[in-house]
XYZ file of C-alpha atoms in Angstrom:
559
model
C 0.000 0.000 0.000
C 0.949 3.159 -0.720
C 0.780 6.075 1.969
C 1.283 8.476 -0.117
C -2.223 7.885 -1.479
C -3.857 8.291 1.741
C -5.774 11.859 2.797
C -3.401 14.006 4.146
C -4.881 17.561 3.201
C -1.656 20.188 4.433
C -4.298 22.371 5.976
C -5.027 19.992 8.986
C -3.207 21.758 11.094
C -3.201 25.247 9.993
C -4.102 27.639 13.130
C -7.487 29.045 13.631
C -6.498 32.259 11.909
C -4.898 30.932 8.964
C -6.885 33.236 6.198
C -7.445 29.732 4.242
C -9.103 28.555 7.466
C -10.662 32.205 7.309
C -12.270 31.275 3.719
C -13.284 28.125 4.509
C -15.294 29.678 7.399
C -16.707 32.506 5.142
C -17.854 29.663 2.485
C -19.837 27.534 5.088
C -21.896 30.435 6.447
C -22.850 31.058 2.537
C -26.485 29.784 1.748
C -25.809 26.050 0.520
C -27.357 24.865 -2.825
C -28.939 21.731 -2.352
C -30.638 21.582 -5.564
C -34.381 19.993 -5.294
C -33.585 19.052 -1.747
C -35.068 22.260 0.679
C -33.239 20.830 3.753
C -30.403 18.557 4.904
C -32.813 16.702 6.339
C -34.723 16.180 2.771
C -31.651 15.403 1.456
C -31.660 12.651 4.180
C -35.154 11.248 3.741
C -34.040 10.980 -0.600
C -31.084 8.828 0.448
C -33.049 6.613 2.401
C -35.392 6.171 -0.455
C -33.164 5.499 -3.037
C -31.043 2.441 -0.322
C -34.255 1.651 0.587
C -35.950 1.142 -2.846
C -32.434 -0.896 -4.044
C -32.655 -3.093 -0.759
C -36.942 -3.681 -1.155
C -36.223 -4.943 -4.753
C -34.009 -7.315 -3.658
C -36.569 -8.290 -1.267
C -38.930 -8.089 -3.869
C -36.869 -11.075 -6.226
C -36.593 -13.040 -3.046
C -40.073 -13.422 -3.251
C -41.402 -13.241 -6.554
C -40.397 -16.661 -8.088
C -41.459 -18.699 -5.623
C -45.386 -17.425 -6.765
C -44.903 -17.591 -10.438
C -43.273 -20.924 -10.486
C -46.764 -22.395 -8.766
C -48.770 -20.962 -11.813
C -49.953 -23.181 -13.981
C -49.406 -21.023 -17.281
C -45.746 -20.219 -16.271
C -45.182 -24.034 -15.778
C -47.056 -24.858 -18.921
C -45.175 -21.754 -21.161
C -41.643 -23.420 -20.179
C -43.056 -27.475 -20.964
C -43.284 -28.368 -17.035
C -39.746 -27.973 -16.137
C -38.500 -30.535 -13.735
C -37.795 -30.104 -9.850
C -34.129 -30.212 -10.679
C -34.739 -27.183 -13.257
C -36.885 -25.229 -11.138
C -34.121 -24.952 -8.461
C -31.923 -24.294 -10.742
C -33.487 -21.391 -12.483
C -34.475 -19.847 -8.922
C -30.923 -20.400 -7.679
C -28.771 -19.229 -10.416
C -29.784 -15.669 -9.209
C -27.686 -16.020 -6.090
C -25.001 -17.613 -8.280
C -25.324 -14.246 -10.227
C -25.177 -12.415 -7.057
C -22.264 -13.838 -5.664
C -20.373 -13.019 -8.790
C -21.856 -8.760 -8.367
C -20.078 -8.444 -4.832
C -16.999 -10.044 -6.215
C -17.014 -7.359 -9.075
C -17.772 -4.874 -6.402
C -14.365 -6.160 -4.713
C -12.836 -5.351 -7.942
C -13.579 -2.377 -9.188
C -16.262 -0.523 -6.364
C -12.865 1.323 -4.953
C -12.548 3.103 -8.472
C -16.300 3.931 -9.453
C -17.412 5.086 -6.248
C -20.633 4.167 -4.349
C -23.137 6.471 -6.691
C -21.764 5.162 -9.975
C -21.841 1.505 -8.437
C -25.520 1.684 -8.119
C -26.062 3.708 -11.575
C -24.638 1.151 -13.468
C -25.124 -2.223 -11.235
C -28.939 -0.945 -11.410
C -29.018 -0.566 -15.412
C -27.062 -4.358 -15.487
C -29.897 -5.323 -12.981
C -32.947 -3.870 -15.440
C -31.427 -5.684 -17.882
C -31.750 -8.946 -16.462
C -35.276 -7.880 -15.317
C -36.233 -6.970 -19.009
C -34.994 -10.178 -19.978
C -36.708 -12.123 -18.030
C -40.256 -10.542 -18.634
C -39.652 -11.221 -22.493
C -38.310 -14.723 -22.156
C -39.548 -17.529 -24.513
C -37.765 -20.501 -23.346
C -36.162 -21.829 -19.455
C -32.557 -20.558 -21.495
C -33.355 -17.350 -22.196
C -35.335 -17.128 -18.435
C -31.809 -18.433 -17.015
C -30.032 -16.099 -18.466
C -31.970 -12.771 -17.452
C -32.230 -14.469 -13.603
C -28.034 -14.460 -14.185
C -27.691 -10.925 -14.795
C -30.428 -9.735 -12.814
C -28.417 -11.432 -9.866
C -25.338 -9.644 -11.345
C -26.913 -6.184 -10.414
C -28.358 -7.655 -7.007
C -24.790 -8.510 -5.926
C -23.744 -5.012 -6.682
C -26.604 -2.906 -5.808
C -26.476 -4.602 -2.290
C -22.876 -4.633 -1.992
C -22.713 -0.876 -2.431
C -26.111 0.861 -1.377
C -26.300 0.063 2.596
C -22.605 1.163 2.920
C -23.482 4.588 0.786
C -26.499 4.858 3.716
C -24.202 4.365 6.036
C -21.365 6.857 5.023
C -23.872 9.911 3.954
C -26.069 9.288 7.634
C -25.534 11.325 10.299
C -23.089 9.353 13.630
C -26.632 9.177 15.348
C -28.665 7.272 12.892
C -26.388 4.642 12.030
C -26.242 2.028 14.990
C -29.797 0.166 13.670
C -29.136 0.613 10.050
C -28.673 -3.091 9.347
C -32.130 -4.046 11.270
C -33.536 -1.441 9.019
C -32.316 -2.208 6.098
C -33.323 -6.450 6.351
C -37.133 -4.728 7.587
C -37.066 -3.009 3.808
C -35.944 -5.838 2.339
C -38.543 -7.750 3.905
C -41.308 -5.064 2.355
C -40.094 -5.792 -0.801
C -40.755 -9.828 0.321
C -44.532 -8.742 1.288
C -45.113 -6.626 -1.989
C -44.262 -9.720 -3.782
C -46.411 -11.739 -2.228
C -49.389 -9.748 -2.706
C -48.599 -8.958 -7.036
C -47.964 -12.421 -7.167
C -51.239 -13.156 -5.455
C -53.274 -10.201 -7.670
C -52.392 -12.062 -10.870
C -53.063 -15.200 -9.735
C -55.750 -15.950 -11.141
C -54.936 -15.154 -14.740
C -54.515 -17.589 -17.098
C -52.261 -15.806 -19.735
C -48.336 -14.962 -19.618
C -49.303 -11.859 -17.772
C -49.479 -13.574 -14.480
C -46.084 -14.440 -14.766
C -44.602 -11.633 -17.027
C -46.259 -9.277 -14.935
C -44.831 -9.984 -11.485
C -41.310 -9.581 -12.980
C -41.934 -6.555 -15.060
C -43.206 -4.704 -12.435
C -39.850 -4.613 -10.852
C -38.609 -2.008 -13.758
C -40.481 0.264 -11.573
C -37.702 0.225 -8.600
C -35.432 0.095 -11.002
C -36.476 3.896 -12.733
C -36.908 4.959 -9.159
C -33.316 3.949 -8.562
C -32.080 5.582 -11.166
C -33.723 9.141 -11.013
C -32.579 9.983 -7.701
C -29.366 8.156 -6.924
C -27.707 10.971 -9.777
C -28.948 13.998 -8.061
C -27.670 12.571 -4.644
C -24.194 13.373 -3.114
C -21.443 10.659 -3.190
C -20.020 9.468 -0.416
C -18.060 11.971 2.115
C -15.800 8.765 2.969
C -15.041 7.841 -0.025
C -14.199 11.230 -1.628
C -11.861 11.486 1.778
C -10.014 7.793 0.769
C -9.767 9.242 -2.861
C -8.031 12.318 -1.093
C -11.312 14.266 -2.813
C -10.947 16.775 0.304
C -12.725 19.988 -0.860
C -15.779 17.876 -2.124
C -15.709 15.343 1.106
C -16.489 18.921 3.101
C -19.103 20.242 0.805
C -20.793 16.962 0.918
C -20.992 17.049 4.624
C -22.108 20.621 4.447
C -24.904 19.604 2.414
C -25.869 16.605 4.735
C -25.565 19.394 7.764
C -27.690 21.865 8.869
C -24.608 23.267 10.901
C -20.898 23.215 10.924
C -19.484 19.786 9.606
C -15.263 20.915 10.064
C -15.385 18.556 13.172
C -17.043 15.395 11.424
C -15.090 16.158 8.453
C -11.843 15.659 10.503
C -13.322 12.432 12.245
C -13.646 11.042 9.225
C -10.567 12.117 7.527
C -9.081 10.122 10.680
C -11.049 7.274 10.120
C -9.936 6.653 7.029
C -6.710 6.678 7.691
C -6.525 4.591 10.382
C -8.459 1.705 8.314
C -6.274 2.477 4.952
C -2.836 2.417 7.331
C -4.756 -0.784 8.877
C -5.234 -3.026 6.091
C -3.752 -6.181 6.425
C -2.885 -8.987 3.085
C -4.597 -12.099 2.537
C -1.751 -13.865 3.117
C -1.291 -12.402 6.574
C -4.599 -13.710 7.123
C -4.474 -17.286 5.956
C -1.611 -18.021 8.043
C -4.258 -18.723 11.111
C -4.086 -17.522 14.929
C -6.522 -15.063 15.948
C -7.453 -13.152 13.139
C -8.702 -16.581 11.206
C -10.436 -17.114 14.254
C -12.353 -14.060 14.165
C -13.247 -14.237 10.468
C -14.121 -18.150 10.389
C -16.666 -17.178 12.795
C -18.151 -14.097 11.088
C -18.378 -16.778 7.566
C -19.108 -19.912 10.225
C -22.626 -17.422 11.440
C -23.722 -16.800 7.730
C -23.074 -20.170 6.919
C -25.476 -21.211 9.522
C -27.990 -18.354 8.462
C -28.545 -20.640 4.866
C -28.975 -23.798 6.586
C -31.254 -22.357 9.150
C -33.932 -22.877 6.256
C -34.926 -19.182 5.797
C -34.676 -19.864 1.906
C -36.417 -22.758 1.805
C -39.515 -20.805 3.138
C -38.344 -17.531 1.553
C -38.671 -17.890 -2.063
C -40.595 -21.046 -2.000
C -43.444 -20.498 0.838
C -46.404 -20.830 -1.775
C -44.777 -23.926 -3.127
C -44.109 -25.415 0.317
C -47.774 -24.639 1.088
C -49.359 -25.793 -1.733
C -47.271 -29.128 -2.534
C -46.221 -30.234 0.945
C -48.616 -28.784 3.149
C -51.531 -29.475 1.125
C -53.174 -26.026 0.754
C -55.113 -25.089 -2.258
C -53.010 -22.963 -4.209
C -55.551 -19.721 -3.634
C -55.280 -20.615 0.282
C -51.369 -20.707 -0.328
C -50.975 -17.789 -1.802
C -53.175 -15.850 0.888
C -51.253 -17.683 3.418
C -47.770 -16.907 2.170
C -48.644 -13.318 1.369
C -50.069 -12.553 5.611
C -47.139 -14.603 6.597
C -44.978 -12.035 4.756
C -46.883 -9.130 6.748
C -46.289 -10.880 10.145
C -42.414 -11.346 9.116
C -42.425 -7.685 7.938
C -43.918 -6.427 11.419
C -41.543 -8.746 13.228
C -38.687 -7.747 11.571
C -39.520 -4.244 12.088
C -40.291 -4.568 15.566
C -36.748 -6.452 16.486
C -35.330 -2.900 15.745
C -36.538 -1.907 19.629
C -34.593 -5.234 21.491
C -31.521 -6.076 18.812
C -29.047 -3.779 20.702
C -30.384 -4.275 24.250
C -30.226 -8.306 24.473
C -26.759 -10.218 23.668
C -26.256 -11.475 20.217
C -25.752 -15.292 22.021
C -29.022 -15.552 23.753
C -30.810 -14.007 20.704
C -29.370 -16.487 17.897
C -29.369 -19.586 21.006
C -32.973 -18.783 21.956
C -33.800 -18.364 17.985
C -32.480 -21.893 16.617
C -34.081 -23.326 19.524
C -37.300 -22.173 18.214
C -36.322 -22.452 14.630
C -35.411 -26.216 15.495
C -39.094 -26.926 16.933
C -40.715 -25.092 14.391
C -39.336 -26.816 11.613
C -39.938 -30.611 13.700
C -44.005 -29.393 13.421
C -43.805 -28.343 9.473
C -42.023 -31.928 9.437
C -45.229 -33.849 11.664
C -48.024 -31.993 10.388
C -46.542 -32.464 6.546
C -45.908 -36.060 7.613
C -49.595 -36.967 9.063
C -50.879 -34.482 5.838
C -49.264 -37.019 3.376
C -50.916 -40.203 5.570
C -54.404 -38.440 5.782
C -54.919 -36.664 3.109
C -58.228 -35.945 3.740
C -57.243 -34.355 6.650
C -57.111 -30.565 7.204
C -55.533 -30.171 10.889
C -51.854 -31.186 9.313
C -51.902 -28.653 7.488
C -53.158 -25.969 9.454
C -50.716 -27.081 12.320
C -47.842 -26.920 9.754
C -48.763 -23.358 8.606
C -49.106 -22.148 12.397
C -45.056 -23.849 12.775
C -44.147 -21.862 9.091
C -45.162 -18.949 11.057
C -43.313 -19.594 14.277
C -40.328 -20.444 12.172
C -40.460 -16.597 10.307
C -41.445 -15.130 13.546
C -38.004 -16.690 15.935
C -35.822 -15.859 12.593
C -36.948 -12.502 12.416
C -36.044 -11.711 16.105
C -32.272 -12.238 15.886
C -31.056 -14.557 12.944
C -32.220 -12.014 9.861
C -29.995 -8.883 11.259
C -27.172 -10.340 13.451
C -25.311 -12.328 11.058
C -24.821 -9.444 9.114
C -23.824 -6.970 12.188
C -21.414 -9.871 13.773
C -18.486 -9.942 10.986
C -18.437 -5.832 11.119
C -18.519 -6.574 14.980
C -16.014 -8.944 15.423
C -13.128 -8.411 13.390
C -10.340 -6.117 13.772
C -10.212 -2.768 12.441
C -7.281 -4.472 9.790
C -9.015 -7.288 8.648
C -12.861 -6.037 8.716
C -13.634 -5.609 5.339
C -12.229 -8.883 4.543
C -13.565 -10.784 6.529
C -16.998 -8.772 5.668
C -16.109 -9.975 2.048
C -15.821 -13.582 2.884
C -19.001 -13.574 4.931
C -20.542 -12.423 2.426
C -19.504 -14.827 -0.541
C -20.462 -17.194 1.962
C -23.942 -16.357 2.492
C -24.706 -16.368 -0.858
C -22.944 -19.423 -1.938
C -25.078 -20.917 0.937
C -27.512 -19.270 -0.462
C -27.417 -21.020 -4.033
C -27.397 -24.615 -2.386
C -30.409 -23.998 -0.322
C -32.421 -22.239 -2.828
C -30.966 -24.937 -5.655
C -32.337 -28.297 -3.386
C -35.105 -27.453 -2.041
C -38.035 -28.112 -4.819
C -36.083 -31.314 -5.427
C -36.194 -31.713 -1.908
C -39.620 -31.117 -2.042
C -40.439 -33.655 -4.348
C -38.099 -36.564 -3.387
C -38.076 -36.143 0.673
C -41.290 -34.837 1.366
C -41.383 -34.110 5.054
C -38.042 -35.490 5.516
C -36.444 -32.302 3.794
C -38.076 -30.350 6.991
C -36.344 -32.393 9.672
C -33.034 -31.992 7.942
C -33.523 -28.076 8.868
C -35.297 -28.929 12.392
C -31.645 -30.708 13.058
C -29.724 -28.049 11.298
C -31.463 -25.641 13.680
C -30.685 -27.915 17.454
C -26.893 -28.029 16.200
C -26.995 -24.567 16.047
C -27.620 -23.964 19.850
C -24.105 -25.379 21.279
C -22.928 -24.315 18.510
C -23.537 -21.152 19.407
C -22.946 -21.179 23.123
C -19.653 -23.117 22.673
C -18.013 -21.009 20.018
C -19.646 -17.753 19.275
C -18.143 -14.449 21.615
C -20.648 -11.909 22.607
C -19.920 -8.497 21.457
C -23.002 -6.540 23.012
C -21.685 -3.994 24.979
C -18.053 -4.457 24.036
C -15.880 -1.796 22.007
C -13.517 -2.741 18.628
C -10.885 -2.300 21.675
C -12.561 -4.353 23.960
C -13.211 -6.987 21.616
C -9.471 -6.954 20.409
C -8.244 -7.363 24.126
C -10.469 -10.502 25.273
C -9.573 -12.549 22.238
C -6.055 -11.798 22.878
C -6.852 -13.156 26.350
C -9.064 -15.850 25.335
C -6.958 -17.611 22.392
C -8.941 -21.303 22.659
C -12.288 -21.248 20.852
C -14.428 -22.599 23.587
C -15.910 -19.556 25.446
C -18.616 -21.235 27.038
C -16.664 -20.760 30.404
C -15.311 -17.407 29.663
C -16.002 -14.436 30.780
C -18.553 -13.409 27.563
C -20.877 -9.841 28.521
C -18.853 -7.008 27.794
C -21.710 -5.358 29.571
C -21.391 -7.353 33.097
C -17.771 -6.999 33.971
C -16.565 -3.434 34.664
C -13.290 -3.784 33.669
C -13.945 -3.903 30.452
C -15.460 -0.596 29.748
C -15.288 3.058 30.921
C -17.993 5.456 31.616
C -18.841 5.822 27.695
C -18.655 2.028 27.167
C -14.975 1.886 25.517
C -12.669 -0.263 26.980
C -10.701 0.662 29.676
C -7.463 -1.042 28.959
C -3.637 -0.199 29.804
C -2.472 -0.764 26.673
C -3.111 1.549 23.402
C -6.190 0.844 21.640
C -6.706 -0.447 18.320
C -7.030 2.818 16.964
C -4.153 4.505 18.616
C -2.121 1.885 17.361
C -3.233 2.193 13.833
C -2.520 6.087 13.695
C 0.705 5.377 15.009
C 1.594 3.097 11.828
C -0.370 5.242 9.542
C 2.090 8.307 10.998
C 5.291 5.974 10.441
C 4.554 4.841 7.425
C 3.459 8.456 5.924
C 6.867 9.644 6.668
C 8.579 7.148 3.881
C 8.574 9.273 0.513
C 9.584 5.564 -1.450
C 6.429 3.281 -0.308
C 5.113 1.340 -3.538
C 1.529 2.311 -4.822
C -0.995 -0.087 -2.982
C -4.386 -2.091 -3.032
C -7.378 -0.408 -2.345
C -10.194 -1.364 0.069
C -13.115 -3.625 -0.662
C -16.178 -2.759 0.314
C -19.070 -5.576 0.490
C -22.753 -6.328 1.059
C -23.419 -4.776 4.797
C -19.524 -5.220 5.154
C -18.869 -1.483 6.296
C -21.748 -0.929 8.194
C -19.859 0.914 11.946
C -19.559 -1.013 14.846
C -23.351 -1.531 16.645
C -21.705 -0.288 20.215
């Protein structure tokens, strides 16, 4: 890495009545343009919206498929493709998705986060056109590939734009938000896919996936008249821009969050440590395997099995009639919304090992009922009570995910790595989860078909192992700092923690007054600057990598 391409503006530390200091002043108290936007706070709400809309379509194609592929006319149009073929042509989108974030490793550094989501978005309404017009499985394969493609970007890039352009305040629930607008996007599908139903022409299939071209032009009208990224202008050393950006996104003076995150980034950018570093094992393997080891176990909880099939599952193993199914699948999406939503109030006051312990518990059980009643449903079949009982377990199952499992996965990489290796173990988290992804979403309607009930037990035992796992090898970072969190695994080196001390929040001695921990040594971040100032001093250092960013993988620490 080079240091010489780091931020280091030659006004820093310029006194107060430096007359460029002076100017500066005298340009902030001007009246700001902020184009359409009246306020910093409309500015605000349009940023939302546009991460929003890019997180509820992706919500939206979790949903969709798993109501067109129970129509009769779709399954007719494309010759009654097999189980085999229906998983795969539902799955391949995560295989397309998988491959986005990896391009988003590649080249997101150089684009930036707004042109990331310009042109991921037009790849992405590609796909979507694509698919809509298909006349055969290869052409409907294809457009599911590239749609994934601009999935894999989109999500890679827009929560960590939120992130970066929200104010320090409004950024510890982002990543509960952002899975309860993804979720919307999972009702809304529900209910188009249910509204077309009952028509018996290509337009109850072409429909459901045209209609996504309408997040898509939503997408791209705003994103272009919204400001880039303060942090990433500051890691391009973009200075003057990184400070009119924050003007814009302030309604006061933003010199002393312009400087916070001018250190920031250089801490991380003097922090970033080599792959190689990292596959040698010891600690920082540690950390990361677990971050990839809790998204791992996200897949195999079963949440995609239900996810993008639930109208399937209802209809061919529970028995429903597919009307019934559909109106099933669409209030179970409500309930999962409102869940979802509601886990924003608890996520950061209860310990992420109790949540996720207490969850797969519940998980477990609820997928051993969907297991019984579709059991007793295939040896009565005359019998309604199976299938009601399995539907009440379906929603139990959405209900314990949505309380932990949905949100902490994705804060527990950002949570428990070290400021050098974050972002890449963020990155293989990620790759993981949707890898995971593919295999769960790519078995199931085979599963379906060939295992019948016994497909739900495999997830009912996937679900028990999860609770020692859990409480045998997962550290709880509620209430601990980056600092914190650095010190106790340097104390701790075995992966057993069950008899360890675990609550940052319960022993004193971990934390000071504003919940950082009170250690003798220099923190994490001390220790970083320290480097970064060594290392800036050396005229000759070779030009470097630059940092990844991936799906959720720079959301801040959740303190």
């Amino acid at each position: 890495m080079s240091y010489k391409q780091l931020p280091l503006a030659d006004h820093i530390d310029q006194p107060a009545g430096d007359s460029s200091r002076i100017q500066q002043i005298q340009h902030e108290e001007k009246p700001l343009d902020r184009g359409l936007f009246a306020s910093a706070n409309a500015l605000h709400v349009a940023i939302s919206i546009a991460a929003g809309t890019v997180m509820c379509l992706f919500g939206y194609e979790q949903g969709v498929f798993g109501g067109i592929i129970l129509g009769r006319d779709f399954l007719e149009y494309f010759n009654d493709p097999s189980p085999a073929t229906q998983g795969f042509v539902v799955s391949v989108y995560d295989l397309g998705c998988f491959g986005g974030a990896l391009l988003t490793l590649v080249v997101g550094e150089h684009l930036g986060r707004k042109r990331m989501l310009i042109i991921f978005t037009i790849i992405m309404g590609a796909g979507i056109v694509l698919q809509t017009a298909s006349h055969n499985m290869t052409q409907m394969v294809c457009g599911r590939l590239i749609a994934g493609i601009g999935n894999g970007g989109n999500t890679a890039t827009a929560p960590v734009w939120h992130v970066e352009t929200s104010h320090p305040s409004a950024k510890g629930k982002a990543v509960v938000k952002e899975m309860a607008v993804n979720v919307l996007g999972f009702v809304i599908s529900n209910f188009i896919t249910l509204a077309f139903s009952a028509s018996t022409t290509e337009l109850q299939w072409r429909f459901p996936l045209g209609v996504q071209l309408i997040f898509v032009a939503i997408i791209l009208i705003l994103v272009p008249l919204l400001p880039e990224s303060p942090r990433w202008l500051l890691a391009r050393k973009r200075d003057d821009e990184a400070r009119h950006v924050l003007s814009l996104l302030n309604e006061h003076n933003a010199q002393e969050e312009f400087e916070q995150i001018r250190t920031s980034v250089r801490a991380e950018q003097a922090a970033q440590g080599s792959w190689s570093q990292l596959l040698k094992g010891g600690l920082a393997t540690r950390r990361v395997l677990l971050g990839m080891m809790l998204q791992v176990a996200q897949q195999l909880s079963g949440i995609n099995v239900l996810a993008y099939y639930l109208p399937v599952v209802l209809h061919r193993s529970v028995g429903l009639p597919q009307l019934t199914a559909r109106i099933a699948a669409s209030a179970n999406a409500v309930s999962f919304w409102l869940t979802t939503s509601a886990s924003i109030l608890f996520v950061d006051r209860v310990g992420r090992r109790p949540l996720l312990m207490a969850g797969a518990a519940l998980m477990a059980l609820a997928f051993l009922g969907v297991a019984v009643g579709v059991g007793l449903g295939f040896a009565s079949p005359g019998s309604r009570g199976p299938g009601i009982a399995a539907t009440v377990f379906i929603w139990m199952y959405f209900t314990a995910f949505s309380t932990g499992w949905i949100s902490i996965p994705w804060l527990y990489p950002a949570e428990i790595n070290s400021l050098k290796y974050r972002t890449k173990g963020a990155a293989l988290a990620t790759a993981c989860d949707w890898l995971m992804n593919y295999v769960v979403v790519q078995t199931t309607p085979p599963g379906i078909h060939h295992l019948n009930w016994g497909l739900y037990l495999i997830y009912a035992v996937f679900n028990a192992a999860f609770v020692p796992l859990v409480y045998y090898i997962v550290v709880e970072t509620h209430g601990l700092s980056l600092e914190a969190t650095d010190r106790w695994f340097e104390q701790n080196p075995g992966w057993l923690v069950h008899k360890a001390e675990l609550s940052g929040g319960s022993n004193p001695a971990w934390k000071d007054d504003r919940g950082l921990g009170g250690l003798d040594t220099a923190d994490d971040h001390e220790a970083m600057m320290a480097a970064f100032e060594a290392s800036a001093a050396d005229d000759n250092a070779s030009s470097g990598s630059e940092s990844p960013v991936t799906r959720r993988g720079s959301y801040p620490m959740i303190e």
